Coordinates of N, CA and C in Angstrom, one line a residue:
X1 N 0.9 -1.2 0.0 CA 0.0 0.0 0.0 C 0.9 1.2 0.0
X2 N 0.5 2.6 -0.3 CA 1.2 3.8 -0.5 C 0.9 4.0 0.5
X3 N 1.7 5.0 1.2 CA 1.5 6.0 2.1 C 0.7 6.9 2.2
X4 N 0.3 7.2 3.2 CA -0.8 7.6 3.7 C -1.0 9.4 3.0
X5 N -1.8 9.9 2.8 CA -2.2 11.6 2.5 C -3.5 12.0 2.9
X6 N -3.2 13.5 2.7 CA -4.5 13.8 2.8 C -4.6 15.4 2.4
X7 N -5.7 15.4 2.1 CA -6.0 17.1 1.1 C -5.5 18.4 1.8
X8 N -4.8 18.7 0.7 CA -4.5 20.2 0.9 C -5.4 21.3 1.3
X9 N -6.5 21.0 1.4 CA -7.7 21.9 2.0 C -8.0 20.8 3.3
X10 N -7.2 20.2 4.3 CA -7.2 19.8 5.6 C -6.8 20.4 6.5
X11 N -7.4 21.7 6.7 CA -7.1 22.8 7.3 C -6.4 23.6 8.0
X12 N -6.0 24.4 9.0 CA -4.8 24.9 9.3 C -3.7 24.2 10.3
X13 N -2.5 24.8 10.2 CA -1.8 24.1 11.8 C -1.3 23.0 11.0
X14 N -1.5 21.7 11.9 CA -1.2 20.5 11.8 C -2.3 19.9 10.6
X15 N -3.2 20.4 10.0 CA -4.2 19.4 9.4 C -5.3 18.3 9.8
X16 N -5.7 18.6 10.9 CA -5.7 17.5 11.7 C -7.5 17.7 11.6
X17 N -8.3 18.1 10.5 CA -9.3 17.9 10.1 C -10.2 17.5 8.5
X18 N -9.3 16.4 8.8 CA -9.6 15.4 7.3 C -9.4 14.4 7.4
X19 N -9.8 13.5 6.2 CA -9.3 11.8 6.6 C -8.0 12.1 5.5
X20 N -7.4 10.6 5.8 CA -6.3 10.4 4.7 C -6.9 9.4 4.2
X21 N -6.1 9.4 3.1 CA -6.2 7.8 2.5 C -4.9 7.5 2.1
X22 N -5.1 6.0 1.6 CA -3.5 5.3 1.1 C -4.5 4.7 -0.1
X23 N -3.8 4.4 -1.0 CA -4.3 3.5 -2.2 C -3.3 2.4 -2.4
X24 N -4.0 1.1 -3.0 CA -3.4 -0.1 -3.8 C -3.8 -0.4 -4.8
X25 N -3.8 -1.7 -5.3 CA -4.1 -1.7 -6.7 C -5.5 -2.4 -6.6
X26 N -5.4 -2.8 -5.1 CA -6.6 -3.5 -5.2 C -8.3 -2.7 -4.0
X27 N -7.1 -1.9 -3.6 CA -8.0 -0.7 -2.9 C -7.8 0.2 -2.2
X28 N -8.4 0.9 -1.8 CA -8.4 2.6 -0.7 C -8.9 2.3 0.4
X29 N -7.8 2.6 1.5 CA -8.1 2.8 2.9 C -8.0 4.2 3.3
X30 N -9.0 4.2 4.2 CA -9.5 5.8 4.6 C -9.4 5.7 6.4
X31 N -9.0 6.7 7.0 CA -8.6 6.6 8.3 C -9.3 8.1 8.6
X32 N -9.4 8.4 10.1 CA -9.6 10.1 10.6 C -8.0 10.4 11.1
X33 N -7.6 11.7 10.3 CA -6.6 12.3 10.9 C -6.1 12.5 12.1
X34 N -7.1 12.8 13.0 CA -7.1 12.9 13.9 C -6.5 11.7 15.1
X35 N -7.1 10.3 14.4 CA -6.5 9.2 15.2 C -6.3 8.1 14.2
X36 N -5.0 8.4 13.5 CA -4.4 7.5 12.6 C -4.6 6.3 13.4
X37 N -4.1 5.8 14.9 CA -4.5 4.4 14.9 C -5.2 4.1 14.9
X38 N -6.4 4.5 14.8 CA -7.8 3.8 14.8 C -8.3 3.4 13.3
X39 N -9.5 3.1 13.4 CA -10.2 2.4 12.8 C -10.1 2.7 11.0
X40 N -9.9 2.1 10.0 CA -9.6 2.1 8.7 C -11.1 1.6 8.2
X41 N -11.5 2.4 6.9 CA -12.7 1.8 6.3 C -11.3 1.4 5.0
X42 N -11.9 0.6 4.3 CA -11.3 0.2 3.1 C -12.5 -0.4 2.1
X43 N -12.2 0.4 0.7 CA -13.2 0.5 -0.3 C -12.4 -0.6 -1.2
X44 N -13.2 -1.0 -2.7 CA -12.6 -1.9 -3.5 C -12.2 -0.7 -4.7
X45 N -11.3 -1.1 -5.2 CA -10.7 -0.8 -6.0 C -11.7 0.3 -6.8
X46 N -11.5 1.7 -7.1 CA -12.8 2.3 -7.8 C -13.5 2.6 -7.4
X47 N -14.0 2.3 -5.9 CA -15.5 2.6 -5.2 C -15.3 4.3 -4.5
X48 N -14.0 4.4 -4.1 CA -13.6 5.4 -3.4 C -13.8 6.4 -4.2
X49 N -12.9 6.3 -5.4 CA -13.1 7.4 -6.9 C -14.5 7.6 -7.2
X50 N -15.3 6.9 -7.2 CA -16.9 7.4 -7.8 C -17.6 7.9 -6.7
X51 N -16.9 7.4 -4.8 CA -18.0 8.3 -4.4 C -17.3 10.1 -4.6
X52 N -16.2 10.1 -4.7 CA -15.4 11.3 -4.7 C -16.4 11.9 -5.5
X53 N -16.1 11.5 -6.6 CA -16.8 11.9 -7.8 C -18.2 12.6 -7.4
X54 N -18.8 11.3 -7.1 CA -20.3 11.9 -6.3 C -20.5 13.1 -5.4
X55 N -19.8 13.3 -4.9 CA -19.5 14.1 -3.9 C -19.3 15.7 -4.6
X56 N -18.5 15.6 -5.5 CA -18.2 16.6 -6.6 C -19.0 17.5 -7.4
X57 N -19.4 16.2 -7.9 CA -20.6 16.5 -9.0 C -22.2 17.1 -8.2
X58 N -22.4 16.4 -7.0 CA -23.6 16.5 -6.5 C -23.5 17.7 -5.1
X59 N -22.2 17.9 -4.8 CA -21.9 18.5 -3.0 C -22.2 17.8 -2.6
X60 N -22.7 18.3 -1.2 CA -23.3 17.5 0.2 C -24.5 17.4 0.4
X61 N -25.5 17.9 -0.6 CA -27.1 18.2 -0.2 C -27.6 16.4 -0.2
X62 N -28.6 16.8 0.5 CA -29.6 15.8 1.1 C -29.6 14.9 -0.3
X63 N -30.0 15.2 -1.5 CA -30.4 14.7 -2.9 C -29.1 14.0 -3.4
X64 N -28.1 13.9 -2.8 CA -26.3 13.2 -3.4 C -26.8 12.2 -3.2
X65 N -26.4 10.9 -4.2 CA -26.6 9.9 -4.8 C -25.6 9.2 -4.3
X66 N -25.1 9.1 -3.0 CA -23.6 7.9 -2.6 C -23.8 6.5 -2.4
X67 N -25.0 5.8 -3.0 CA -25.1 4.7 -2.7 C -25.2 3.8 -3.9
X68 N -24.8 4.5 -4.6 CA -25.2 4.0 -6.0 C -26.5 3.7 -6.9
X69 N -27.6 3.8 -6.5 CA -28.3 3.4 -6.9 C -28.9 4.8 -8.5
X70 N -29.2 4.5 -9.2 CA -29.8 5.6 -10.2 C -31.5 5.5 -10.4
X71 N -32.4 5.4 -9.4 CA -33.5 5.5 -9.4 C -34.0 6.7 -9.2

């Protein structure tokens, strides 16, 4: 796995208001900055990218589509 990052808009100081992630070939682990040893979600390969995406294209409103479904 790569080393761990996290967005240049993770706010002031230390950064310490964002998740990181690491990528592999086979997936994205996501952590809170805040407490790297804790708890990791890990997506499949591509799931992480399309919710980004979602996130992007849609913001944060109530109507964002992060579950995939297109109904």
């Amino acid at each position: 796995m790569d080393t761990w990052r996290k967005s240049s808009y993770s706010g002031p100081g230390d950064g310490n208001e964002c998740v990181e992630i690491a990528n592999s070939p086979t997936h994205t682990a996501v952590r809170d900055s805040k407490a790297p040893a804790g708890a990791t979600l890990t997506f499949p390969a591509g799931a992480f990218s399309t919710f980004v995406q979602a996130l992007k294209g849609e913001g944060c409103s109530t109507g964002a589509d992060l579950n995939g479904s297109h109904g």
